[in-house]
Amino acid sequence: MANSEQLAERVKACCGDSITSLTIAHGEVTIEVDPADVVAVLTELRDDTQTRFEELIDLCGVDYTTYGIESSAEDELQSMGPPHLAVVYHLLSLTHNHRLRVRVLLDPEHPLLASIVDVWPCADWFEREAFDLYGMIFQGHPDLRRLLTDYGFIGHPFRKDFPISGHVEMRYDDERKRVVYEPVSIPPRVLVPKVIRTEGYGD
Amino acid sequence: MTEIRNYTMNFGPQHPAAHGVLRVVMEMDGEVIERVDPHIGLLHRATEKLAETKPFSQSIGYMDRLDYMSMMCNEHAYVRAIEKLLDIEAPERAQYIRVMFDEITRILNHLLWLGTHGLDVGAMTVFLYTFREREDLMDCYEAVSGTRMHATYYRPGGVYRDLPDSMPKYEPSKWHNDKETARRNESRQGSLLDFIEAFTDRFPACVDDYETLLTDNRIWKQRLVDIGIVTAERAKQRGFTGPMLRGSGVAWDLRKKQPYAVYDRMDFDIPIGTTGDSYDRYLVRVEEMRQSNRIIRQCIDWLRKNNGSVMLENYKVVPPDRETMKRDMESLIHHFKLFTEGYCVPEGETYSAVEAPKGEFGIYMISDGANKPYRVKIRAPGFTHLSALDEMTRGHMLADMVAIIGTMDVVFGEIDR
C-alpha cells in the first residue's frame, strides 16, 4: 500500500493545477476541486499511470449547512438559506493499492456539476441517489430519476433542513378506499441534543 | 401478418426470487430480455439520516440491519470508523475475536446465499443442508451477544464481552427424547471455543456434501455456466468488489491487500475465477467458505493460548462495568455521561472499509466534533452490483434473470439502506 505522502505527490503531479486544497488525515488523502473541473480531474486520475484509479468505490452527497453548529443554535437556522452541498468521490486503485477522496463544494445558489457516468459507469446509480437525497443536479446524466424514495416523493430528505419525521404521513382511508397522504401528526423531537466538546473541556 | 412487438413485464416487488423487495420492469422480446429497469428503495429506512440524529454508539445496532445476512461485518466497518477518528485501537484479543466472528459471518452469509441460490435455480436439498449448519453458527452469535442475528457485539474499543465458558444446552422435550438430546448436546459440553472447533472439524465435510450435490450437477451447470459473464475490465468499471470481482479473475481482497484487524497474521488463500460467469462465482464462494474455516481455526488456536482484556479501559469512550460503577463515584459520572450524552469524536473524516462477504462494505464518516456523526455514508457492495443488472441480463432468457439476481447475492437491507 503506497503511503499517503507519496500518493499526494503523485496526485499533485497528475492534476496539481486544478486542486484547490489537499489534506492528509488518518492516512487518507483528500483533495478538493472546483465543480467545473470534475470530469477533467477524475478522467486524468483514472488514466494517469501513476494514479490509475480504476474503480469508483463511492459517490455521495453531503450537506454542510449545520457543520459545527450545536442543537441549541439550530433553532435560529430557519433562515439558513440554501444548503451548502458537496459531492464526495471515493476512488480506489487496484494497480497501486491506494485510495483517494475527492470533494467538490457546490455553489449554494446553483448546485450543479457535470455527471461522471462516462468516466465510470457505476456512477449512474450513485448520482441518482445523491440527486434523490440532496437535490444537486448532475448535468449530462442520462436518466436522473429518483432512486431510493417513494414514487412521487417531494423534497430531498437528507438535507439538514428536512425533519427526521418527514412532512407527510400515509395511511389507508377506509371511506375513500385508497391510500391518503396527510401532514405529519407527530411533533419533531430531539432525544439527545447535539453538543460539541472541544479538547480539554471541564479541566 | 400479425404485428410482433416487445412487451413490458413487471417482476416483484414481492417475489421469492427477488431476494427481498426488488421491483424490476423488464422489456421482453418473447422470452429474451431486452432491457431491465430495477426499482429499488422499497426498503429505504434512511439509516444514514437516523445515524446523524443519534450518539455514535447507538447506531451500531442499525448496522446489523443493513446487510442482515452479514451482521458483524457491517458493525466492524462502523466501529472501525469511530475508532479511527478517536485514534484508539481495540486490544489484541478483541481483534482476534472480531476476525473469528467476521469469518463465521462470512460462512453464515455464503451458506444462506448457496441455499437460496439453489432454491432459485431449482435445487431444494442444498437449502435444507445449509440451514442446518447456519443454525450452529447462529448459536455462536447467541452465545456471545444474546441474539441470533442482530448482535451489536462489536463496540468502539473492543467487543462487548469475552467468549463464554459454556454453551447453552438442549433439554429433552416431547419431540426429542433423552438419548437424542444427549447426542445434540455432544458438542456443547465445553466452552464456545470448543463448540466452534467442533464445527470447524465437521464443516469441510459439509461443504463436500454441497459440492457433491451441485458442482458437477448437470442441471446446475446448465443454469449457471456462461450466464451473466462480466469481464475483469468491465467489473472494475462497474465498481464490483468481493466475490463478484474475484469471480472475474481479479485477485483483490481487502483482507490481503489492505489488512485490517489481525488479518495480516492469518494464513489463507484467495480463490479467483477465470471466465467471470455465475458458475465461477459459485466456485469462488464455496472455496471462500473453506478458507474462512481455516481462518477460524487459526483464531481458535490463538484465543486458547492468549488471554487478556477484550475492551479498552478508556472510560471516556467505553462504559465502566456495573460493579465499579456502583462503588466508584467517577465511574458513575462516566456512565451517566456516556449514556445521556455519549462521547464527542474529534473533528475529521474517514473512510473505513472491510471485506464483507458480499464485497467491500465501507463507512464514510464525517464528524464535526459533536457527540453525533455529522454524516455517515454507507457504501454497500450490493448497490453497485445490482446497478449492473441491466447490462448483465441483456440478451438472456427470463429464467436466467433469477439466476443472475441469485449470483449477485443481493440483500435489500443494505441496498436500500
Coordinates of C-alpha atoms in Angstrom, one line a residue:
Chain A
M1 CA 0.0 0.0 0.0
A2 CA 1.5 3.3 -1.1
N3 CA 1.9 5.8 1.7
S4 CA -0.2 8.9 1.7
E5 CA 2.6 11.4 1.1
Q6 CA 3.7 9.5 -2.0
L7 CA 0.2 9.4 -3.2
A8 CA -0.3 13.1 -2.5
E9 CA 2.8 13.8 -4.6
R10 CA 1.5 11.7 -7.5
V11 CA -1.9 13.3 -7.4
K12 CA -0.3 16.8 -7.4
A13 CA 1.9 15.8 -10.4
C14 CA -1.2 14.4 -12.2
C15 CA -3.6 17.4 -11.8
G16 CA -2.0 19.9 -9.5
D17 CA -3.4 23.0 -11.2
S18 CA -7.0 22.0 -10.5
I19 CA -6.6 21.1 -6.9
T20 CA -7.8 23.9 -4.5
S21 CA -6.8 22.1 -1.3
L22 CA -5.1 18.9 -0.3
T23 CA -5.2 17.4 3.2
I24 CA -3.8 14.2 4.7
A25 CA -5.5 12.9 7.8
H26 CA -5.7 9.4 9.3
G27 CA -3.5 8.2 6.5
E28 CA -6.1 9.3 3.9
V29 CA -5.6 11.9 1.2
T30 CA -8.4 14.3 0.4
I31 CA -8.4 16.8 -2.5
E32 CA -10.9 19.5 -3.3
V33 CA -11.6 20.6 -6.8
D34 CA -14.0 23.1 -8.4
P35 CA -17.3 21.8 -9.9
A36 CA -16.2 22.9 -13.4
D37 CA -13.0 20.7 -13.3
V38 CA -14.7 17.4 -12.0
V39 CA -14.7 15.4 -15.2
A40 CA -11.3 16.5 -16.4
V41 CA -9.6 15.8 -13.0
L42 CA -11.3 12.4 -12.5
T43 CA -10.6 11.3 -16.0
E44 CA -7.0 12.3 -15.5
L45 CA -6.8 10.4 -12.2
R46 CA -8.3 7.3 -13.8
D47 CA -5.9 7.3 -16.8
D48 CA -2.6 8.5 -15.4
T49 CA -0.3 5.5 -15.0
Q50 CA 0.9 6.9 -11.6
T51 CA -2.5 7.2 -10.1
R52 CA -4.6 4.7 -12.1
F53 CA -7.9 4.8 -10.2
E54 CA -9.8 2.1 -12.0
E55 CA -12.7 1.9 -9.5
L56 CA -15.1 4.5 -8.2
I57 CA -15.9 3.0 -4.9
D58 CA -18.4 5.5 -3.7
L59 CA -20.1 8.8 -4.5
C60 CA -22.2 10.6 -2.0
G61 CA -23.7 14.0 -1.3
V62 CA -23.1 15.9 1.9
D63 CA -24.9 18.9 3.3
Y64 CA -22.5 21.1 5.2
T65 CA -25.1 23.7 6.3
T66 CA -25.1 22.9 10.0
Y67 CA -21.5 21.8 10.2
G68 CA -20.1 22.7 13.7
I69 CA -23.4 24.1 14.9
E70 CA -24.9 22.7 18.2
S71 CA -28.5 21.8 18.7
S72 CA -29.2 24.9 20.9
A73 CA -28.2 27.1 18.0
E74 CA -30.2 25.1 15.4
D75 CA -33.4 26.9 16.2
E76 CA -32.0 30.0 14.5
L77 CA -31.4 28.0 11.4
Q78 CA -34.9 28.7 10.0
S79 CA -33.3 31.4 8.0
M80 CA -30.3 29.4 6.9
G81 CA -30.8 30.0 3.2
P82 CA -29.9 27.5 0.5
P83 CA -28.0 24.4 1.7
H84 CA -24.2 24.2 1.2
L85 CA -24.0 20.9 -0.7
A86 CA -20.9 19.0 -1.6
V87 CA -20.3 15.8 -3.5
V88 CA -17.6 13.4 -2.3
Y89 CA -16.0 10.7 -4.5
H90 CA -14.0 7.8 -3.2
L91 CA -11.6 6.3 -5.6
L92 CA -9.7 3.1 -5.4
S93 CA -6.7 1.9 -7.5
L94 CA -6.3 -1.8 -7.7
T95 CA -2.9 -1.4 -9.5
H96 CA -1.3 0.8 -6.9
N97 CA -3.5 -0.2 -4.0
H98 CA -4.3 3.3 -2.8
R99 CA -7.4 5.3 -2.1
L100 CA -8.3 9.0 -2.7
R101 CA -11.1 11.2 -1.6
V102 CA -12.2 14.0 -3.9
R103 CA -14.6 16.6 -2.6
V104 CA -16.4 19.1 -4.7
L105 CA -18.1 22.0 -2.9
L106 CA -21.1 23.3 -4.9
D107 CA -22.4 26.8 -5.3
P108 CA -25.3 27.0 -2.8
E109 CA -27.4 29.1 -5.3
H110 CA -26.8 26.7 -8.2
P111 CA -26.0 23.2 -7.0
L112 CA -24.9 21.9 -10.4
L113 CA -22.0 19.8 -11.6
A114 CA -21.2 17.5 -14.5
S115 CA -22.0 13.9 -14.4
I116 CA -19.2 11.4 -14.5
V117 CA -21.2 8.5 -15.9
D118 CA -18.8 8.5 -18.9
V119 CA -15.8 8.1 -16.6
W120 CA -17.1 5.3 -14.5
P121 CA -20.4 3.7 -15.5
C122 CA -21.2 2.7 -11.9
A123 CA -21.6 6.4 -11.1
D124 CA -25.1 6.1 -12.6
W125 CA -27.0 4.9 -9.5
F126 CA -24.7 6.8 -7.1
E127 CA -25.6 10.1 -8.9
R128 CA -29.3 9.2 -8.9
E129 CA -29.1 8.5 -5.2
A130 CA -27.2 11.8 -4.4
F131 CA -29.7 13.7 -6.5
D132 CA -32.6 12.0 -4.8
L133 CA -31.4 12.6 -1.3
Y134 CA -29.7 16.0 -1.7
G135 CA -31.1 17.6 -4.9
M136 CA -27.9 18.6 -6.7
I137 CA -28.1 18.3 -10.4
F138 CA -25.7 16.1 -12.4
Q139 CA -25.6 17.6 -15.8
G140 CA -25.3 15.1 -18.6
H141 CA -26.6 12.2 -16.6
P142 CA -28.8 10.1 -19.0
D143 CA -31.5 9.2 -16.6
L144 CA -31.6 11.4 -13.5
R145 CA -34.7 9.9 -11.7
R146 CA -35.2 9.4 -8.0
L147 CA -33.9 6.1 -6.8
L148 CA -34.5 5.4 -3.1
T149 CA -37.5 7.5 -2.1
D150 CA -41.1 6.7 -2.9
Y151 CA -42.7 7.4 -6.3
G152 CA -43.9 11.0 -6.2
F153 CA -41.9 11.9 -3.2
I154 CA -41.4 15.7 -2.7
G155 CA -38.3 17.2 -1.2
H156 CA -34.7 16.0 -0.6
P157 CA -34.8 14.1 2.6
F158 CA -31.1 14.1 3.6
R159 CA -30.8 17.9 3.6
K160 CA -30.3 19.2 7.1
D161 CA -33.5 21.3 7.0
F162 CA -35.6 18.2 6.3
P163 CA -37.1 16.9 9.5
I164 CA -36.4 13.4 10.5
S165 CA -40.1 12.5 10.6
G166 CA -40.7 14.0 7.2
H167 CA -43.5 16.2 6.0
V168 CA -46.3 13.8 5.1
E169 CA -47.6 10.5 6.5
M170 CA -49.5 7.9 4.7
R171 CA -52.5 5.7 5.7
Y172 CA -55.2 3.7 4.1
D173 CA -58.5 5.5 4.3
D174 CA -61.4 3.1 4.6
E175 CA -64.1 5.5 3.4
R176 CA -62.3 6.7 0.3
K177 CA -61.0 3.2 -0.3
R178 CA -57.5 4.4 -1.1
V179 CA -54.2 5.5 0.4
V180 CA -54.1 9.1 1.6
Y181 CA -51.3 11.4 2.4
E182 CA -51.7 13.8 5.4
P183 CA -49.4 16.3 7.2
V184 CA -47.3 14.5 9.8
S185 CA -49.0 14.5 13.2
I186 CA -46.0 13.7 15.4
P187 CA -44.2 16.8 16.6
P188 CA -40.4 16.6 15.9
R189 CA -38.3 16.0 19.0
V190 CA -34.7 15.6 19.7
L191 CA -33.8 12.7 22.0
V192 CA -30.1 13.6 22.6
P193 CA -29.1 17.2 21.8
K194 CA -26.1 17.7 19.7
V195 CA -23.2 19.1 21.7
I196 CA -19.7 19.9 20.7
R197 CA -16.9 19.4 23.3
T198 CA -13.5 20.6 22.4
E199 CA -10.4 19.1 23.7
G200 CA -9.8 19.7 27.5
Y201 CA -13.4 20.7 28.3
G202 CA -14.1 20.5 32.0
D203 CA -10.5 20.9 33.0
Chain B
M1 CA -49.1 -10.7 -40.9
T2 CA -49.6 -10.1 -37.3
E3 CA -47.5 -7.4 -35.8
I4 CA -44.9 -8.6 -33.3
R5 CA -43.9 -6.2 -30.6
N6 CA -42.0 -6.2 -27.3
Y7 CA -43.9 -6.2 -24.2
T8 CA -43.1 -4.9 -20.7
M9 CA -43.3 -7.1 -17.7
N10 CA -43.2 -6.4 -14.0
F11 CA -41.2 -8.6 -11.7
G12 CA -41.7 -8.2 -8.0
P13 CA -41.7 -6.3 -5.6
Q14 CA -43.0 -9.4 -3.8
H15 CA -41.4 -12.3 -5.4
P16 CA -39.5 -15.2 -3.7
A17 CA -36.7 -15.0 -6.3
A18 CA -36.2 -11.2 -5.8
H19 CA -34.4 -11.8 -2.6
G20 CA -36.3 -9.2 -0.8
V21 CA -38.2 -6.3 -2.2
L22 CA -36.9 -5.7 -5.7
R23 CA -39.2 -4.5 -8.5
V24 CA -37.8 -4.9 -12.0
V25 CA -39.6 -3.5 -15.0
M26 CA -38.5 -5.7 -17.9
E27 CA -38.8 -5.1 -21.6
M28 CA -39.1 -8.5 -23.2
D29 CA -38.8 -9.7 -26.8
G30 CA -40.5 -13.0 -26.5
E31 CA -38.6 -14.7 -23.6
V32 CA -35.5 -12.7 -24.2
I33 CA -34.7 -9.7 -22.0
E34 CA -34.1 -6.5 -24.0
R35 CA -33.7 -4.1 -21.1
V36 CA -34.4 -4.1 -17.4
D37 CA -35.0 -1.2 -15.0
P38 CA -34.7 -2.2 -11.4
H39 CA -36.7 0.0 -9.0
I40 CA -35.1 -0.1 -5.6
G41 CA -35.8 1.8 -2.4
L42 CA -38.8 -0.2 -1.2
L43 CA -36.9 -1.0 2.0
H44 CA -35.4 2.5 2.4
R45 CA -35.3 3.4 6.1
A46 CA -32.9 6.4 5.9
T47 CA -30.3 4.6 8.1
E48 CA -27.8 7.3 7.3
K49 CA -30.1 10.1 8.4
L50 CA -31.1 8.2 11.6
A51 CA -27.4 7.8 12.4
E52 CA -26.9 11.6 12.2
T53 CA -29.5 12.1 14.9
K54 CA -28.1 9.6 17.5
P55 CA -24.9 9.4 19.5
F56 CA -22.2 7.3 17.8
S57 CA -22.7 4.1 19.8
Q58 CA -26.5 4.0 19.4
S59 CA -26.2 3.3 15.6
I60 CA -24.2 0.1 15.9
G61 CA -27.5 -1.8 16.1
Y62 CA -28.6 -0.3 12.9
M63 CA -25.6 -1.6 11.1
D64 CA -26.8 -5.2 11.8
R65 CA -30.0 -4.4 9.9
L66 CA -28.2 -3.2 6.8
D67 CA -26.9 -6.4 5.3
Y68 CA -28.9 -8.6 7.6
M69 CA -27.0 -11.7 6.4
S70 CA -23.6 -10.5 7.4
M71 CA -24.3 -8.6 10.6
M72 CA -21.0 -8.4 12.4
C73 CA -19.0 -7.4 9.3
N74 CA -21.2 -4.3 9.0
E75 CA -20.6 -3.5 12.6
H76 CA -16.9 -4.0 12.1
A77 CA -16.7 -1.2 9.4
Y78 CA -18.7 1.2 11.5
V79 CA -16.8 0.6 14.7
R80 CA -13.5 0.9 13.0
A81 CA -14.5 4.2 11.5
I82 CA -15.3 5.5 15.0
E83 CA -12.0 4.0 16.4
K84 CA -10.0 5.7 13.6
L85 CA -11.5 9.1 14.4
L86 CA -11.0 8.7 18.1
D87 CA -7.5 7.3 17.5
I88 CA -8.0 4.3 19.6
E89 CA -7.2 0.6 18.9
A90 CA -9.1 -2.4 20.3
P91 CA -7.0 -4.9 22.4
E92 CA -5.4 -7.8 20.5
R93 CA -7.8 -10.4 21.9
A94 CA -10.7 -8.3 20.7
Q95 CA -9.2 -8.1 17.3
Y96 CA -8.9 -11.9 17.1
I97 CA -12.5 -12.3 18.3
R98 CA -13.6 -9.9 15.6
V99 CA -11.7 -11.7 12.9
M100 CA -13.1 -15.0 14.1
F101 CA -16.7 -13.7 14.0
D102 CA -16.1 -11.9 10.7
E103 CA -15.3 -15.3 9.2
I104 CA -18.2 -17.0 11.0
T105 CA -20.3 -14.3 9.4
R106 CA -18.8 -15.0 6.0
I107 CA -19.8 -18.6 6.3
L108 CA -23.3 -17.7 7.5
N109 CA -23.7 -15.4 4.5
H110 CA -22.4 -17.8 2.0
L111 CA -24.5 -20.6 3.4
L112 CA -27.6 -18.6 3.0
W113 CA -26.6 -17.5 -0.4
L114 CA -25.8 -21.1 -1.5
G115 CA -29.1 -22.3 -0.2
T116 CA -31.3 -19.6 -1.7
H117 CA -29.4 -19.6 -5.0
G118 CA -30.1 -23.3 -5.2
L119 CA -33.7 -22.7 -4.5
D120 CA -33.9 -20.1 -7.2
V121 CA -32.4 -22.4 -9.7
G122 CA -34.4 -25.4 -8.6
A123 CA -32.3 -27.3 -6.1
M124 CA -34.2 -27.7 -2.9
T125 CA -31.9 -30.1 -0.9
V126 CA -29.0 -27.7 -0.6
F127 CA -31.2 -25.2 1.2
L128 CA -32.1 -27.8 3.9
Y129 CA -28.4 -28.7 4.4
T130 CA -27.1 -25.2 4.6
F131 CA -29.7 -24.1 7.1
R132 CA -28.7 -26.9 9.4
E133 CA -25.1 -25.5 9.6
R134 CA -26.4 -21.9 9.9
E135 CA -28.2 -22.9 13.0
D136 CA -25.0 -23.9 14.7
L137 CA -23.3 -20.6 13.7
M138 CA -26.3 -18.6 14.9
D139 CA -25.9 -20.4 18.3
C140 CA -22.4 -18.9 18.4
Y141 CA -23.8 -15.5 17.8
E142 CA -26.4 -16.1 20.5
A143 CA -23.7 -17.3 23.0
V144 CA -21.6 -14.1 22.7
S145 CA -24.3 -11.5 22.2
G146 CA -27.6 -12.9 23.3
T147 CA -29.3 -12.6 19.9
R148 CA -29.1 -14.9 16.9
M149 CA -28.8 -12.2 14.3
H150 CA -28.7 -8.6 15.3
A151 CA -25.8 -8.8 17.7
T152 CA -24.4 -5.3 18.4
Y153 CA -21.4 -7.2 19.7
Y154 CA -18.6 -5.0 18.4
R155 CA -18.2 -1.8 20.2
P156 CA -15.7 1.1 19.8
G157 CA -12.7 -0.1 21.8
G158 CA -13.3 -3.8 21.6
V159 CA -16.1 -6.3 21.8
Y160 CA -19.0 -6.3 24.3
R161 CA -17.7 -9.2 26.4
D162 CA -15.3 -12.1 26.3
L163 CA -16.3 -15.5 24.9
P164 CA -18.4 -17.5 27.3
D165 CA -17.1 -20.6 29.1
S166 CA -20.1 -22.7 28.5
M167 CA -22.7 -23.3 25.8
P168 CA -26.4 -23.4 26.4
K169 CA -27.8 -27.0 26.1
Y170 CA -30.9 -28.5 24.7
E171 CA -33.4 -30.0 27.0
P172 CA -35.5 -33.1 26.4
S173 CA -38.9 -32.4 25.0
K174 CA -41.7 -34.5 23.6
W175 CA -40.1 -34.3 20.2
H176 CA -36.6 -35.2 21.3
N177 CA -36.0 -37.9 23.9
D178 CA -33.1 -38.1 26.3
K179 CA -30.9 -40.1 24.0
E180 CA -31.4 -37.8 21.1
T181 CA -30.9 -34.7 23.3
A182 CA -27.7 -36.1 24.6
R183 CA -26.5 -36.5 21.0
R184 CA -27.5 -33.0 20.2
N185 CA -25.6 -31.7 23.2
E186 CA -22.4 -33.6 22.5
S187 CA -20.5 -30.6 21.1
R188 CA -22.0 -28.3 23.7
Q189 CA -20.3 -29.7 26.8
G190 CA -17.3 -27.3 26.7
S191 CA -16.8 -23.6 26.0
L192 CA -17.9 -21.7 23.0
L193 CA -14.4 -22.2 21.5
D194 CA -14.8 -26.0 21.8
F195 CA -18.1 -25.7 20.1
I196 CA -16.7 -23.6 17.2
E197 CA -13.8 -26.0 16.9
A198 CA -16.1 -29.0 16.7
F199 CA -18.0 -27.1 14.0
T200 CA -14.8 -26.4 12.0
D201 CA -13.9 -30.1 12.2
R202 CA -17.1 -31.2 10.6
F203 CA -17.7 -28.2 8.3
P204 CA -15.3 -29.2 5.4
A205 CA -17.2 -32.4 5.0
C206 CA -20.5 -30.4 4.9
V207 CA -19.0 -28.3 2.1
D208 CA -18.1 -31.5 0.3
D209 CA -21.7 -32.6 0.6
Y210 CA -22.9 -29.3 -1.1
E211 CA -20.4 -29.7 -3.8
T212 CA -21.4 -33.3 -4.4
L213 CA -24.9 -32.1 -4.9
L214 CA -24.1 -29.1 -7.1
T215 CA -20.6 -28.8 -8.6
D216 CA -20.9 -31.5 -11.2
N217 CA -24.7 -31.5 -11.4
R218 CA -25.7 -31.2 -15.0
I219 CA -28.8 -29.1 -14.3
W220 CA -26.8 -26.7 -12.0
K221 CA -24.2 -26.3 -14.7
Q222 CA -26.7 -25.7 -17.4
R223 CA -28.3 -23.0 -15.4
L224 CA -25.1 -21.2 -14.4
V225 CA -22.2 -21.8 -16.9
D226 CA -21.9 -18.8 -19.2
I227 CA -24.7 -16.9 -17.5
G228 CA -24.1 -13.3 -16.6
I229 CA -20.5 -13.0 -17.8
V230 CA -18.6 -10.0 -16.6
T231 CA -15.1 -9.4 -17.9
A232 CA -12.4 -8.2 -15.5
E233 CA -12.2 -4.8 -17.2
R234 CA -15.9 -4.3 -17.0
A235 CA -16.1 -5.5 -13.4
K236 CA -13.7 -2.7 -12.4
Q237 CA -15.6 -0.1 -14.4
R238 CA -18.8 -1.1 -12.7
G239 CA -17.2 -0.9 -9.3
F240 CA -17.5 -4.5 -8.4
T241 CA -15.9 -5.8 -5.3
G242 CA -15.7 -9.1 -3.4
P243 CA -16.6 -12.4 -5.0
M244 CA -18.2 -10.6 -8.0
L245 CA -14.8 -9.1 -8.8
R246 CA -12.8 -12.2 -7.9
G247 CA -15.1 -14.3 -10.0
S248 CA -14.0 -12.3 -13.0
G249 CA -10.4 -13.2 -12.3
V250 CA -9.1 -10.1 -10.3
A251 CA -7.2 -11.2 -7.2
W252 CA -8.4 -8.4 -5.0
D253 CA -9.3 -9.0 -1.4
L254 CA -9.1 -6.2 1.3
R255 CA -8.1 -8.8 3.9
K256 CA -4.9 -9.4 1.9
K257 CA -4.4 -6.1 0.2
Q258 CA -5.3 -3.6 2.9
P259 CA -5.4 -5.9 6.0
Y260 CA -7.3 -4.6 9.0
A261 CA -7.7 -6.1 12.5
V262 CA -5.3 -9.1 12.6
Y263 CA -5.8 -10.4 9.0
D264 CA -2.1 -9.9 8.3
R265 CA -1.3 -12.7 10.7
M266 CA -3.7 -15.2 9.1
D267 CA -2.8 -17.7 6.5
F268 CA -5.4 -18.1 3.8
D269 CA -5.8 -18.1 0.0
I270 CA -7.9 -16.0 -2.3
P271 CA -9.8 -18.1 -4.8
I272 CA -10.4 -16.4 -8.2
G273 CA -12.5 -17.3 -11.3
T274 CA -11.5 -17.4 -14.9
T275 CA -14.5 -16.6 -17.1
G276 CA -16.5 -14.4 -14.8
D277 CA -19.8 -16.3 -15.2
S278 CA -22.2 -17.3 -12.5
Y279 CA -20.6 -20.7 -12.1
D280 CA -17.2 -19.2 -11.4
R281 CA -18.7 -17.0 -8.7
Y282 CA -20.3 -20.1 -7.2
L283 CA -16.9 -21.9 -7.1
V284 CA -15.3 -18.8 -5.6
R285 CA -17.8 -18.5 -2.8
V286 CA -17.6 -22.2 -2.0
E287 CA -13.9 -22.0 -1.7
E288 CA -14.2 -18.9 0.4
M289 CA -16.1 -20.9 2.9
R290 CA -13.3 -23.4 3.2
Q291 CA -10.8 -20.6 3.6
S292 CA -12.9 -19.0 6.3
N293 CA -12.9 -22.3 8.1
R294 CA -9.1 -22.2 8.0
I295 CA -9.0 -18.6 9.4
I296 CA -11.4 -19.6 12.2
R297 CA -9.1 -22.5 13.2
Q298 CA -6.2 -20.1 13.5
C299 CA -8.2 -17.7 15.6
I300 CA -9.3 -20.5 17.9
D301 CA -5.6 -21.6 18.4
W302 CA -4.6 -18.1 19.3
L303 CA -7.5 -17.4 21.5
R304 CA -6.9 -20.6 23.5
K305 CA -3.3 -19.6 24.2
N306 CA -3.7 -15.9 24.9
N307 CA -5.9 -14.3 27.5
G308 CA -6.4 -10.7 28.1
S309 CA -8.9 -7.8 28.0
V310 CA -11.4 -7.6 25.2
M311 CA -12.2 -3.9 25.8
L312 CA -10.2 -0.8 26.4
E313 CA -10.3 0.8 29.8
N314 CA -10.7 4.3 28.4
Y315 CA -13.8 5.4 30.3
K316 CA -14.2 8.5 28.1
V317 CA -15.4 6.0 25.4
V318 CA -16.1 2.7 27.0
P319 CA -18.6 2.4 29.8
P320 CA -17.2 1.2 33.1
D321 CA -18.5 -2.2 34.3
R322 CA -21.5 -2.1 36.6
E323 CA -19.6 -3.3 39.6
T324 CA -17.2 -0.4 39.6
M325 CA -20.0 1.9 38.7
K326 CA -21.7 1.1 42.0
R327 CA -18.6 1.6 44.1
D328 CA -16.8 4.5 42.4
M329 CA -18.1 8.0 42.0
E330 CA -16.1 8.8 39.0
S331 CA -17.3 5.7 37.2
L332 CA -20.8 6.6 37.9
I333 CA -20.3 10.0 36.3
H334 CA -18.7 8.4 33.3
H335 CA -21.5 6.0 33.0
F336 CA -24.1 8.8 33.2
K337 CA -22.3 11.0 30.7
L338 CA -21.9 8.1 28.2
F339 CA -25.5 7.1 28.3
T340 CA -27.1 10.5 28.3
E341 CA -24.8 12.5 26.0
G342 CA -22.3 10.0 24.5
Y343 CA -18.8 10.9 23.7
C344 CA -17.6 13.6 21.4
V345 CA -15.5 12.4 18.5
P346 CA -12.7 14.8 17.2
E347 CA -13.5 16.8 14.1
G348 CA -12.4 14.9 10.9
E349 CA -13.5 12.4 8.3
T350 CA -12.5 8.9 7.5
Y351 CA -13.5 6.0 5.2
S352 CA -13.1 2.6 6.7
A353 CA -13.8 -0.5 4.6
V354 CA -13.9 -4.2 5.4
E355 CA -14.1 -7.2 3.1
A356 CA -17.7 -8.2 3.9
P357 CA -19.0 -11.4 2.4
K358 CA -20.6 -9.6 -0.5
G359 CA -17.8 -7.2 -1.2
E360 CA -16.3 -4.0 0.1
F361 CA -18.5 -2.6 2.8
G362 CA -17.4 0.8 3.8
I363 CA -18.4 3.6 6.2
Y364 CA -17.6 7.2 5.3
M365 CA -17.9 9.2 8.4
I366 CA -17.7 12.9 9.0
S367 CA -17.5 14.2 12.5
D368 CA -17.7 17.9 13.3
G369 CA -16.6 17.3 16.9
A370 CA -20.0 16.6 18.2
N371 CA -21.5 13.6 20.1
K372 CA -23.3 12.5 16.9
P373 CA -21.8 11.8 13.5
Y374 CA -22.3 14.7 11.1
R375 CA -22.6 12.4 8.1
V376 CA -22.5 8.7 7.7
K377 CA -22.4 7.3 4.2
I378 CA -22.8 3.5 3.9
R379 CA -21.0 2.0 0.9
A380 CA -22.9 -1.1 0.3
P381 CA -21.4 -3.7 -2.1
G382 CA -24.8 -4.9 -3.3
F383 CA -25.8 -1.4 -4.5
T384 CA -23.1 -1.3 -7.2
H385 CA -23.6 -5.0 -8.1
L386 CA -27.4 -4.5 -8.6
S387 CA -26.8 -1.4 -10.7
A388 CA -25.2 -3.7 -13.3
L389 CA -28.3 -5.9 -13.5
D390 CA -29.3 -4.3 -16.8
E391 CA -26.1 -5.0 -18.6
M392 CA -25.7 -8.5 -17.1
T393 CA -29.2 -9.7 -18.1
R394 CA -29.4 -8.2 -21.6
G395 CA -29.9 -10.9 -24.1
H396 CA -30.5 -13.6 -21.5
M397 CA -33.8 -15.5 -21.0
L398 CA -36.3 -14.7 -18.4
A399 CA -35.3 -17.7 -16.2
D400 CA -31.7 -16.5 -16.3
M401 CA -32.7 -13.3 -14.7
V402 CA -33.4 -15.2 -11.5
A403 CA -30.0 -16.9 -11.7
I404 CA -28.3 -13.6 -12.1
I405 CA -30.0 -11.9 -9.2
G406 CA -29.1 -15.0 -7.2
T407 CA -25.4 -14.9 -8.2
M408 CA -25.1 -11.2 -7.2
D409 CA -26.0 -12.2 -3.7
V410 CA -28.1 -9.1 -3.1
V411 CA -29.8 -8.2 0.2
F412 CA -32.1 -5.2 0.2
G413 CA -31.3 -4.2 3.7
E414 CA -28.0 -2.8 2.5
I415 CA -29.0 -1.7 -1.0
D416 CA -31.9 0.4 0.1
R417 CA -30.4 1.4 3.5

